[in-house]
Short mmCIF file of C-alpha atoms in Angstrom, two decimals:
data_model
loop_
_atom_site.label_atom_id
_atom_site.label_comp_id
_atom_site.label_asym_id
_atom_site.label_seq_id
_atom_site.Cartn_x
_atom_site.Cartn_y
_atom_site.Cartn_z
CA MET A 1 6.05 7.31 5.10
CA ILE A 2 8.02 5.05 7.42
CA ALA A 3 6.16 1.97 8.60
CA VAL A 4 7.73 -0.94 10.43
CA SER A 5 7.46 -4.63 11.08
CA PRO A 6 5.65 -5.27 14.38
CA SER A 7 8.53 -7.53 15.39
CA LEU A 8 10.75 -4.45 15.59
CA ILE A 9 8.68 -2.63 18.22
CA PRO A 10 10.21 -4.31 21.33
CA ALA A 11 13.70 -3.33 20.13
CA ILE A 12 12.57 0.25 19.45
CA ASP A 13 11.02 0.49 22.93
CA ALA A 14 14.19 -0.91 24.52
CA TYR A 15 16.41 1.50 22.57
CA ALA A 16 14.19 4.42 23.58
CA ALA A 17 14.59 3.46 27.24
CA THR A 18 18.31 2.68 27.26
CA SER A 19 19.72 5.12 24.72
CA MET A 20 17.20 7.93 24.40
CA GLY A 21 16.18 8.36 28.03
CA ILE A 22 12.47 7.70 27.39
CA PRO A 23 11.26 5.10 29.93
CA THR A 24 8.74 2.48 28.88
CA LEU A 25 6.30 3.77 31.51
CA THR A 26 6.42 7.19 29.86
CA LEU A 27 5.64 5.63 26.47
CA MET A 28 2.79 3.64 28.02
CA ARG A 29 1.21 6.72 29.55
CA ARG A 30 1.63 8.67 26.32
CA ALA A 31 -0.10 5.80 24.52
CA GLY A 32 -2.94 6.00 27.04
CA ASP A 33 -3.29 9.73 26.40
CA PHE A 34 -3.38 9.13 22.62
CA ILE A 35 -6.06 6.44 22.92
CA ALA A 36 -8.16 8.58 25.26
CA LYS A 37 -7.86 11.61 22.97
CA ALA A 38 -9.04 9.61 19.96
CA ILE A 39 -12.06 8.35 21.90
CA ARG A 40 -12.78 11.81 23.32
CA GLU A 41 -12.97 13.20 19.77
CA ARG A 42 -15.59 10.60 18.82
CA ILE A 43 -17.58 9.71 21.94
CA PRO A 44 -19.36 12.18 24.31
CA VAL A 45 -17.95 12.67 27.80
CA GLY A 46 -19.72 10.49 30.34
CA SER A 47 -20.25 7.60 27.94
CA PRO A 48 -19.50 4.01 29.01
CA VAL A 49 -16.25 2.68 27.48
CA LEU A 50 -15.07 -0.92 27.82
CA LEU A 51 -11.35 -1.65 27.44
CA TYR A 52 -10.32 -5.29 27.01
CA CYS A 53 -6.76 -5.57 28.38
CA GLY A 54 -4.16 -8.31 28.02
CA SER A 55 -1.22 -9.03 30.28
CA GLY A 56 1.54 -7.42 28.18
CA ASN A 57 2.42 -3.88 27.18
CA ASN A 58 -0.66 -3.59 24.96
CA GLY A 59 -2.79 -4.26 28.02
CA GLY A 60 -0.73 -1.74 29.97
CA ASP A 61 -1.57 0.84 27.29
CA GLY A 62 -5.23 -0.07 27.77
CA TYR A 63 -5.07 0.47 31.53
CA ALA A 64 -3.30 3.80 30.97
CA ALA A 65 -6.07 4.84 28.59
CA ALA A 66 -8.74 3.79 31.10
CA VAL A 67 -7.10 5.99 33.75
CA ARG A 68 -7.09 9.00 31.43
CA LEU A 69 -10.71 8.40 30.37
CA LEU A 70 -11.83 8.13 34.02
CA ARG A 71 -10.15 11.42 34.82
CA ASP A 72 -11.86 12.94 31.77
CA GLY A 73 -15.27 11.95 33.10
CA TYR A 74 -16.00 8.74 31.17
CA GLN A 75 -17.49 5.57 32.61
CA ALA A 76 -14.38 3.62 31.63
CA ARG A 77 -14.05 0.01 32.74
CA ALA A 78 -11.07 -2.21 32.04
CA VAL A 79 -11.39 -5.97 31.60
CA ASP A 80 -8.64 -8.37 32.69
CA LEU A 81 -9.45 -10.59 29.75
CA LEU A 82 -6.74 -13.20 30.32
CA PHE A 83 -7.12 -13.32 34.14
CA ALA A 84 -3.38 -12.62 34.36
CA GLY A 85 -2.96 -9.05 35.60
CA GLN A 86 0.20 -7.44 34.21
CA ARG A 87 3.62 -9.02 33.64
CA THR A 88 5.82 -5.91 33.51
CA GLU A 89 6.47 -3.35 36.22
CA GLU A 90 5.26 -0.56 33.94
CA GLY A 91 2.02 -2.40 33.27
CA LYS A 92 1.55 -3.12 36.97
CA THR A 93 1.91 0.60 37.68
CA CYS A 94 -0.83 1.48 35.16
CA LEU A 95 -3.05 -1.28 36.52
CA SER A 96 -2.52 0.02 40.05
CA ASP A 97 -3.43 3.54 38.90
CA TYR A 98 -6.63 2.14 37.41
CA ILE A 99 -7.57 0.17 40.55
CA SER A 100 -7.12 3.28 42.69
CA LEU A 101 -9.77 5.05 40.59
CA ALA A 102 -12.24 2.29 39.64
CA GLY A 103 -11.46 -0.78 41.69
CA PRO A 104 -10.46 -4.20 40.31
CA PRO A 105 -10.86 -4.80 36.57
CA LEU A 106 -13.96 -6.59 35.36
CA THR A 107 -13.79 -10.27 34.52
CA ALA A 108 -14.66 -11.43 31.02
CA LYS A 109 -18.04 -12.65 32.30
CA GLU A 110 -18.82 -9.34 34.04
CA ALA A 111 -17.89 -7.46 30.85
CA GLN A 112 -20.63 -9.24 28.91
CA ASP A 113 -23.30 -7.18 30.68
CA PHE A 114 -21.51 -3.82 30.49
CA PRO A 115 -23.45 -1.60 28.02
CA ALA A 116 -20.53 0.13 26.31
CA VAL A 117 -20.79 2.59 23.42
CA CYS A 118 -17.08 2.13 22.75
CA LEU A 119 -15.13 -1.15 22.75
CA VAL A 120 -11.34 -1.12 22.92
CA ASP A 121 -9.12 -4.06 21.97
CA ALA A 122 -5.91 -3.75 24.02
CA VAL A 123 -5.31 -7.46 24.40
CA PHE A 124 -2.28 -8.57 22.39
CA GLY A 125 -0.95 -5.90 20.03
CA THR A 126 2.10 -7.49 18.39
CA GLY A 127 1.98 -10.54 20.66
CA GLY A 128 -1.24 -12.35 19.75
CA HIS A 129 -0.94 -15.98 18.65
CA GLU A 130 -3.52 -18.70 18.11
CA PRO A 131 -5.06 -20.72 19.61
CA PHE A 132 -6.88 -18.03 21.55
CA PRO A 133 -8.52 -18.60 24.95
CA GLU A 134 -12.31 -18.82 25.10
CA ALA A 135 -12.59 -15.33 26.60
CA VAL A 136 -10.78 -13.90 23.58
CA THR A 137 -13.18 -15.71 21.24
CA GLU A 138 -16.14 -14.19 23.09
CA MET A 139 -14.60 -10.72 22.84
CA ALA A 140 -14.04 -11.17 19.08
CA GLN A 141 -17.70 -12.15 18.67
CA ARG A 142 -18.76 -8.94 20.40
CA PHE A 143 -16.58 -6.95 17.99
CA GLN A 144 -18.17 -8.77 15.07
CA ASP A 145 -21.59 -7.62 16.28
CA PRO A 146 -20.93 -4.38 18.22
CA ALA A 147 -24.56 -3.17 18.43
CA GLY A 148 -23.54 0.29 17.26
CA ALA A 149 -20.52 0.73 19.51
CA LEU A 150 -17.34 2.37 18.23
CA ARG A 151 -14.68 -0.33 17.96
CA VAL A 152 -11.06 0.67 18.60
CA ALA A 153 -7.86 -1.38 18.37
CA VAL A 154 -4.67 -0.43 20.16
CA ASP A 155 -1.77 -0.82 17.73
CA ILE A 156 -3.03 -3.98 15.94
CA PRO A 157 -6.53 -5.50 15.84
CA LEU A 158 -6.95 -9.02 17.15
CA GLY A 159 -6.30 -11.65 14.48
CA VAL A 160 -4.46 -9.31 12.08
CA ASN A 161 -0.93 -10.18 11.01
CA ALA A 162 0.64 -6.73 10.79
CA GLU A 163 3.70 -8.21 9.04
CA SER A 164 1.99 -10.01 6.17
CA GLY A 165 -1.49 -8.44 6.06
CA ARG A 166 -3.14 -11.83 6.52
CA LEU A 167 -6.17 -12.47 8.72
CA ALA A 168 -6.45 -15.31 11.23
CA PRO A 169 -9.67 -17.36 11.20
CA LEU A 170 -10.63 -15.46 14.37
CA PHE A 171 -10.33 -11.68 14.14
CA ALA A 172 -11.94 -8.59 15.62
CA PRO A 173 -12.83 -5.92 13.02
CA VAL A 174 -12.61 -2.31 14.20
CA ASP A 175 -13.59 1.17 13.10
CA LEU A 176 -10.36 2.76 14.29
CA THR A 177 -6.81 1.41 14.67
CA LEU A 178 -4.44 3.48 16.79
CA CYS A 179 -0.83 2.69 15.90
CA LEU A 180 1.79 3.46 18.54
CA SER A 181 5.21 4.94 17.66
CA PHE A 182 5.13 3.82 13.99
CA PRO A 183 2.45 2.46 11.66
CA LYS A 184 2.78 -1.23 10.85
CA TYR A 185 2.92 -1.81 7.12
CA GLY A 186 0.86 -5.01 7.12
CA LEU A 187 -2.19 -3.08 8.30
CA TYR A 188 -2.28 -1.23 4.96
CA SER A 189 -2.21 -4.39 2.87
CA TYR A 190 -5.31 -6.42 2.11
CA PRO A 191 -7.05 -8.39 3.48
CA ALA A 192 -5.94 -6.83 6.81
CA ARG A 193 -6.80 -3.31 5.62
CA SER A 194 -10.45 -4.29 5.25
CA VAL A 195 -10.90 -4.80 9.02
CA CYS A 196 -8.68 -2.00 10.41
CA GLY A 197 -10.99 0.96 9.78
CA GLU A 198 -9.37 4.39 9.99
CA ILE A 199 -5.68 4.14 10.90
CA LEU A 200 -4.07 6.85 13.03
CA THR A 201 -0.52 6.94 14.37
CA ASP A 202 1.09 8.78 17.28
CA PRO A 203 4.91 8.81 17.53
CA LEU A 204 4.66 9.01 21.34
CA GLY A 205 7.38 11.63 21.35
CA LEU A 206 9.98 9.32 19.78
CA PRO A 207 12.31 11.19 17.39
CA SER A 208 12.01 9.44 14.04
CA GLU A 209 15.35 10.33 12.43
CA PRO A 210 17.63 8.74 15.09
CA LEU A 211 15.44 5.63 15.05
CA ARG A 212 15.44 5.59 11.26
CA ARG A 213 19.24 5.59 11.23
CA ARG A 214 19.61 3.12 14.09
CA PHE A 215 17.20 0.54 12.66
CA CYS A 216 17.68 1.30 8.92
CA LEU A 217 13.97 2.08 8.53
CA ASP A 218 12.70 2.58 4.98
CA GLU A 219 9.62 4.24 3.51
CA THR A 220 7.29 1.26 3.30
CA LEU A 221 4.11 3.31 2.82
CA THR A 222 3.61 5.59 -0.16
CA ASP A 223 1.74 8.79 0.67
CA ALA A 224 1.78 12.40 -0.52
CA GLY A 225 4.84 13.23 1.57
CA THR A 226 6.80 10.46 -0.13
CA LEU A 227 6.37 12.02 -3.54
CA THR A 228 7.39 15.64 -3.07
CA PRO A 229 11.18 15.04 -3.00
CA LEU A 230 10.94 13.06 -6.24
CA PHE A 231 9.75 16.05 -8.28
CA PRO A 232 12.12 19.02 -8.14
CA LYS A 233 10.93 22.11 -9.99
CA ARG A 234 11.90 22.11 -13.64
CA LYS A 235 14.45 24.69 -14.74
CA SER A 236 13.21 27.43 -17.01
CA ASP A 237 15.66 26.62 -19.83
CA THR A 238 14.77 22.93 -20.25
CA HIS A 239 13.43 21.35 -23.43
CA LYS A 240 11.66 18.19 -24.57
CA GLY A 241 14.88 16.30 -25.18
CA ILE A 242 15.69 16.36 -21.46
CA TYR A 243 12.53 14.51 -20.48
CA GLY A 244 12.97 11.38 -22.51
CA HIS A 245 11.33 9.59 -25.39
CA LEU A 246 8.72 6.97 -24.55
CA LEU A 247 7.82 4.20 -26.96
CA LEU A 248 4.31 2.74 -26.64
CA LEU A 249 4.02 -0.68 -28.30
CA CYS A 250 0.30 -0.84 -27.63
CA GLY A 251 -3.00 -1.66 -29.29
CA SER A 252 -3.91 -4.07 -32.06
CA GLY A 253 -6.67 -4.76 -34.55
CA ALA A 254 -8.25 -7.16 -32.08
CA TYR A 255 -7.96 -4.77 -29.11
CA ARG A 256 -8.07 -1.25 -30.43
CA GLY A 257 -9.52 0.41 -27.34
CA ALA A 258 -9.06 3.75 -29.06
CA ALA A 259 -10.21 5.84 -26.13
CA VAL A 260 -7.98 3.95 -23.72
CA MET A 261 -4.99 4.13 -26.04
CA SER A 262 -5.63 7.85 -26.34
CA ALA A 263 -5.74 8.24 -22.58
CA LEU A 264 -2.61 6.15 -22.24
CA ALA A 265 -0.77 8.44 -24.63
CA ALA A 266 -2.23 11.49 -22.91
CA VAL A 267 -1.20 10.40 -19.42
CA SER A 268 2.32 9.78 -20.69
CA LEU A 269 2.45 13.39 -21.85
CA ARG A 270 0.60 14.69 -18.77
CA MET A 271 3.17 12.93 -16.59
CA GLY A 272 5.93 14.85 -18.30
CA ALA A 273 7.46 12.63 -20.97
CA GLY A 274 9.22 14.86 -23.51
CA LEU A 275 8.29 12.77 -26.54
CA VAL A 276 5.82 9.91 -26.93
CA THR A 277 5.76 7.60 -29.93
CA LEU A 278 2.83 5.22 -30.37
CA ALA A 279 3.82 2.32 -32.65
CA SER A 280 0.73 0.34 -33.58
CA GLU A 281 -1.50 -0.84 -36.38
CA GLU A 282 -2.97 1.73 -38.71
CA SER A 283 -6.53 1.31 -37.39
CA VAL A 284 -5.33 2.13 -33.86
CA LEU A 285 -3.37 5.18 -34.97
CA ALA A 286 -6.33 6.48 -36.97
CA ALA A 287 -8.48 6.44 -33.86
CA VAL A 288 -5.87 7.84 -31.44
CA LEU A 289 -4.28 10.70 -33.36
CA PRO A 290 -7.40 12.91 -33.59
CA ARG A 291 -7.70 12.68 -29.80
CA VAL A 292 -4.02 13.13 -28.93
CA PRO A 293 -2.33 14.97 -31.81
CA GLU A 294 0.80 15.50 -29.69
CA VAL A 295 1.77 11.83 -30.00
CA ILE A 296 4.23 10.70 -32.69
CA SER A 297 2.81 7.83 -34.71
CA LYS A 298 4.54 4.86 -36.27
CA SER A 299 2.51 2.38 -38.32
CA ILE A 300 3.60 -1.21 -37.75
CA PRO A 301 2.12 -4.70 -38.03
CA PRO A 302 1.36 -6.50 -34.74
CA VAL A 303 4.44 -6.55 -32.51
CA ALA A 304 4.48 -10.35 -32.54
CA ASP A 305 4.89 -10.23 -36.35
CA LEU A 306 7.67 -7.63 -36.45
CA PRO A 307 11.07 -8.72 -37.78
CA ASP A 308 13.57 -8.83 -34.92
CA ASN A 309 15.78 -6.10 -36.35
CA THR A 310 12.78 -3.81 -36.85
CA LEU A 311 11.68 -4.24 -33.23
CA LEU A 312 15.17 -3.56 -31.92
CA SER A 313 15.58 -0.49 -34.11
CA LEU A 314 12.25 0.87 -32.85
CA THR A 315 13.51 0.72 -29.26
CA GLU A 316 16.87 2.34 -30.01
CA LYS A 317 17.42 5.80 -28.51
CA LYS A 318 14.24 5.51 -26.46
CA THR A 319 14.21 6.22 -22.72
CA CYS A 320 11.56 3.66 -21.84
CA VAL A 321 9.38 1.11 -23.66
CA LEU A 322 5.85 0.06 -22.69
CA LEU A 323 4.65 -3.21 -24.18
CA GLY A 324 1.40 -5.08 -23.71
CA PRO A 325 -1.75 -2.94 -23.46
CA GLY A 326 -4.05 -4.00 -26.27
CA SER A 327 -1.75 -6.88 -27.28
CA GLU A 328 -2.79 -10.51 -27.63
CA ALA A 329 -1.00 -12.92 -25.28
CA THR A 330 0.67 -15.33 -27.67
CA GLU A 331 3.83 -17.41 -27.77
CA ALA A 332 4.98 -15.27 -30.69
CA LEU A 333 4.75 -12.19 -28.45
CA PHE A 334 6.72 -14.04 -25.78
CA GLU A 335 9.53 -14.56 -28.28
CA LYS A 336 9.66 -10.82 -28.91
CA ILE A 337 9.84 -10.18 -25.17
CA ARG A 338 12.63 -12.74 -24.93
CA LEU A 339 14.48 -10.86 -27.68
CA LEU A 340 14.15 -7.52 -25.91
CA LEU A 341 15.35 -9.02 -22.64
CA SER A 342 18.40 -10.52 -24.31
CA VAL A 343 19.88 -7.18 -25.38
CA ALA A 344 20.81 -4.10 -23.41
CA GLY A 345 18.36 -1.24 -23.75
CA PRO A 346 15.95 1.11 -22.00
CA PRO A 347 13.68 -0.08 -19.18
CA LEU A 348 10.80 -2.26 -20.34
CA VAL A 349 7.36 -1.93 -18.76
CA LEU A 350 5.31 -5.11 -19.29
CA ASP A 351 1.53 -4.92 -18.94
CA ALA A 352 -1.63 -6.82 -19.99
CA GLY A 353 -0.94 -9.02 -23.03
CA ALA A 354 2.81 -9.04 -22.38
CA LEU A 355 2.22 -10.47 -18.90
CA GLY A 356 -0.12 -13.05 -20.38
CA ALA A 357 2.60 -14.06 -22.82
CA LEU A 358 5.04 -14.58 -19.93
CA ALA A 359 2.47 -16.79 -18.19
CA LEU A 360 2.17 -18.98 -21.31
CA ARG A 361 5.85 -19.86 -21.06
CA ARG A 362 6.36 -19.70 -17.32
CA ALA A 363 9.59 -21.69 -17.06
CA ASP A 364 11.21 -20.05 -20.08
CA ALA A 365 10.07 -16.63 -18.87
CA GLU A 366 11.74 -17.06 -15.49
CA ALA A 367 14.99 -18.17 -17.12
CA CYS A 368 15.21 -15.18 -19.47
CA LEU A 369 14.09 -12.70 -16.80
CA MET A 370 16.87 -13.89 -14.51
CA LYS A 371 19.36 -13.02 -17.27
CA ALA A 372 17.64 -9.85 -18.51
CA LYS A 373 20.01 -7.18 -19.78
CA ARG A 374 17.60 -4.34 -19.16
CA LYS A 375 15.39 -3.24 -16.27
CA VAL A 376 11.91 -4.78 -16.30
CA ILE A 377 8.80 -3.40 -14.61
CA PHE A 378 5.84 -5.77 -14.20
CA THR A 379 2.31 -4.38 -13.70
CA PRO A 380 -0.02 -7.35 -13.05
CA HIS A 381 -3.46 -7.29 -11.49
CA PRO A 382 -4.10 -10.24 -9.12
CA ALA A 383 -5.42 -12.58 -11.84
CA GLU A 384 -2.42 -11.90 -14.09
CA PHE A 385 -0.05 -12.35 -11.16
CA ALA A 386 -1.75 -15.62 -10.25
CA ARG A 387 -1.23 -16.90 -13.79
CA MET A 388 2.41 -15.84 -13.74
CA LEU A 389 2.97 -17.84 -10.52
CA ASP A 390 0.59 -20.72 -11.28
CA LEU A 391 -1.46 -19.89 -8.19
CA SER A 392 -5.15 -19.22 -7.64
CA VAL A 393 -6.33 -15.63 -7.34
CA GLN A 394 -7.48 -16.43 -3.80
CA GLU A 395 -3.99 -17.56 -2.85
CA VAL A 396 -2.58 -14.27 -4.14
CA GLN A 397 -5.19 -12.10 -2.48
CA GLU A 398 -4.90 -13.81 0.90
CA ASN A 399 -1.12 -13.36 0.87
CA ARG A 400 -0.60 -10.23 -1.23
CA LEU A 401 2.37 -8.80 0.63
CA GLU A 402 4.16 -12.11 1.04
CA ALA A 403 3.56 -13.11 -2.59
CA ALA A 404 4.80 -9.77 -3.95
CA ARG A 405 7.91 -9.71 -1.76
CA SER A 406 8.76 -13.32 -2.58
CA PHE A 407 8.52 -12.61 -6.31
CA ALA A 408 10.64 -9.45 -6.02
CA ARG A 409 13.37 -11.26 -4.10
CA LYS A 410 13.57 -13.92 -6.80
CA ILE A 411 13.00 -12.09 -10.09
CA PRO A 412 15.08 -9.00 -10.94
CA GLY A 413 13.00 -5.93 -11.72
CA VAL A 414 10.19 -3.90 -10.19
CA LEU A 415 6.82 -5.48 -9.43
CA ILE A 416 3.60 -3.49 -9.19
CA LEU A 417 0.94 -5.81 -7.78
CA LYS A 418 -2.22 -3.84 -8.50
CA GLY A 419 -5.43 -3.90 -6.51
CA ALA A 420 -6.55 -2.40 -3.23
CA GLY A 421 -3.38 -1.43 -1.39
CA THR A 422 -1.16 -1.73 -4.48
CA ILE A 423 2.29 -3.08 -3.62
CA VAL A 424 5.52 -1.97 -5.30
CA ALA A 425 8.50 -4.28 -4.65
CA GLU A 426 12.08 -4.54 -5.84
CA GLY A 427 14.56 -6.90 -4.23
CA GLU A 428 14.24 -6.52 -0.48
CA ARG A 429 12.50 -3.14 -0.53
CA PHE A 430 8.78 -2.61 -0.94
CA SER A 431 6.04 -0.05 -0.38
CA VAL A 432 2.29 -0.30 0.13
CA ASN A 433 0.21 2.45 -1.48
CA THR A 434 -2.20 4.48 0.66
CA SER A 435 -4.37 6.05 -2.08
CA GLY A 436 -7.02 4.68 -4.40
CA GLY A 437 -10.36 2.95 -4.12
CA PRO A 438 -13.33 1.52 -6.04
CA ALA A 439 -13.31 4.38 -8.57
CA LEU A 440 -10.40 2.65 -10.30
CA SER A 441 -12.30 -0.61 -10.78
CA LYS A 442 -12.76 -0.07 -14.51
CA GLY A 443 -11.24 -1.70 -17.55
CA GLY A 444 -8.50 0.57 -18.84
CA SER A 445 -7.41 2.17 -15.58
CA GLY A 446 -4.49 -0.28 -15.37
CA ASP A 447 -3.34 0.83 -18.83
CA ILE A 448 -3.29 4.41 -17.59
CA LEU A 449 -1.12 3.38 -14.66
CA ALA A 450 1.35 1.59 -16.93
CA GLY A 451 1.64 4.69 -19.13
CA ALA A 452 2.28 6.87 -16.10
CA VAL A 453 5.03 4.58 -14.81
CA ALA A 454 6.79 4.64 -18.17
CA ALA A 455 6.47 8.43 -18.48
CA LEU A 456 7.91 9.04 -15.02
CA ILE A 457 10.90 6.86 -15.90
CA CYS A 458 11.38 9.19 -18.86
CA ASN A 459 11.35 12.07 -16.35
CA GLY A 460 14.46 10.59 -14.78
CA LEU A 461 12.94 8.73 -11.83
CA SER A 462 14.29 5.30 -11.04
CA PRO A 463 11.88 2.52 -12.04
CA TYR A 464 11.11 1.87 -8.35
CA ASP A 465 10.38 5.53 -7.58
CA ALA A 466 8.45 5.94 -10.83
CA ALA A 467 6.28 2.99 -9.86
CA ARG A 468 5.59 4.34 -6.36
CA ALA A 469 4.82 7.82 -7.65
CA ALA A 470 2.57 6.66 -10.48
CA VAL A 471 0.63 4.31 -8.23
CA TYR A 472 0.00 7.04 -5.67
CA LEU A 473 -0.98 9.69 -8.24
CA HIS A 474 -3.25 7.20 -10.02
CA GLY A 475 -5.03 6.32 -6.78
CA ALA A 476 -5.24 9.91 -5.54
CA ALA A 477 -6.71 11.03 -8.86
CA GLY A 478 -9.36 8.32 -8.58
CA ASP A 479 -10.15 9.43 -5.03
CA SER A 480 -10.49 13.05 -6.11
CA LEU A 481 -12.68 12.25 -9.11
CA SER A 482 -14.91 9.96 -7.06
CA ARG A 483 -15.93 12.97 -4.98
CA ILE A 484 -17.25 14.53 -8.18
CA PHE A 485 -18.62 11.58 -10.15
CA SER A 486 -18.95 8.89 -7.43
CA ASP A 487 -16.99 5.65 -7.48
CA ARG A 488 -19.31 4.39 -10.19
CA GLY A 489 -18.94 7.36 -12.50
CA VAL A 490 -15.17 7.79 -12.91
CA LEU A 491 -13.81 6.84 -16.34
CA PRO A 492 -10.21 5.84 -17.08
CA THR A 493 -10.09 8.66 -19.62
CA ASP A 494 -10.79 11.10 -16.75
CA LEU A 495 -7.57 10.11 -14.98
CA PRO A 496 -4.71 11.69 -17.00
CA ALA A 497 -5.67 15.32 -16.42
CA GLU A 498 -6.58 14.67 -12.77
CA MET A 499 -3.26 12.95 -12.17
CA ALA A 500 -1.50 16.04 -13.51
CA ARG A 501 -3.62 18.28 -11.25
CA THR A 502 -2.82 16.05 -8.28
CA LEU A 503 0.89 16.30 -8.98
CA ALA A 504 0.63 20.08 -9.36
CA ARG A 505 -1.01 20.34 -5.93
CA LEU A 506 1.62 18.13 -4.31
CA THR A 507 4.57 20.01 -5.77
CA GLY A 508 3.04 23.48 -5.43
CA GLU A 509 3.53 24.13 -9.15
CA GLY A 510 -0.13 24.61 -10.01
CA GLY A 511 -2.09 27.82 -9.85
CA PRO A 512 -5.21 28.44 -7.74
CA SER A 513 -7.57 25.46 -7.84
#
């Protein structure tokens, strides 16, 4: 799905007016209709609605919505929160339309006594900057304690940075965010996502393809529609050799996790890898093979103890290599990672213990990653990412999007920063995932994701597309299973089959559900 930076909206509006023949006043009135429709679907006709309006286009949208709500029979009252009227001619027209129906807007003080069942934030949109006036602070406090009212934000809630996903010290949480023309990608990243409620978007009649070409817009949100083109139907005369050979360097005597290793192998096969070899210690293989007999087994000592030539020969003729789940983070393991990075070969997915090994030798790791001769995919959760960057987890979580994009610009490869609103980034491009929830908050679910990424690379997807697809399918499978077992009851071992069912539904290849 295409989502944009909020800083691009003024240019899009100007282009629509000058080159597409869609005046700003038309867009403003369409926005008002969209806002009113969303409220009409949730609040009974005749109810009191309070719309806090700023002096820019966001406020103009609010006045346009108030006009539509009044005509629909609501007790809609607009508030001139900044005591500034409207700056633009289009906004002045919408304000005039409102005054002709309801009289002058309420002042901030008058609004305090208005008993609304719906509160609308149409103050700043993309233009809000601290420090905020006192009236804005009072409005934010009312949104913090709405006394049961439905809270709605027009385009962007107050205090939310829709570019970075950060929250200002003062913010107004809402139940519903109504994005105009395009969604803003920062709203889907945490912590912003936690205060935006349900997010709906209306294109306002703007044709997306011409705007996509004109402004080089990319798919910065991963949803079901993003995935379908990535999975063409398989030809009837294909065979296992076409779909790659995945090598899993996973598990150890210290971290056998037999059930998880089994699920990891299973998801690799469920995600379509033609062949999967699990190279691990004998105790791990003995536990996994009865559960997943389809996997090829290779008994080896711990990866960190393998002779260099043995490790390199294992990876030869493979399509992708996954290293780290069930491995101990040691300097010896780092040296094996350094070896793999120093020679050309298949893409290398690094997870769990492998990421910990990189963090042990941060400076050396950066140097060898910058010169890596193969594609690298990193799959850290926030704590692992924090260790890799020598940051606190709080610093990562408060700046997820910025931290992920900064890393991807600097370090070659594909980053998957796991967690709520998982971010996939490579170079300048990135995507925020729209699926997933608390059902995935279990030890082992990250291993399943890593296996899926590696398997989809074997399917022929680019590492970036494989990461986006795996992250979405992983989250969607958790969402689906949570409706059966609850968020508490979903196991990582439940995910492989559900991910395959999810993919079948998306591609239309499955039978009746």
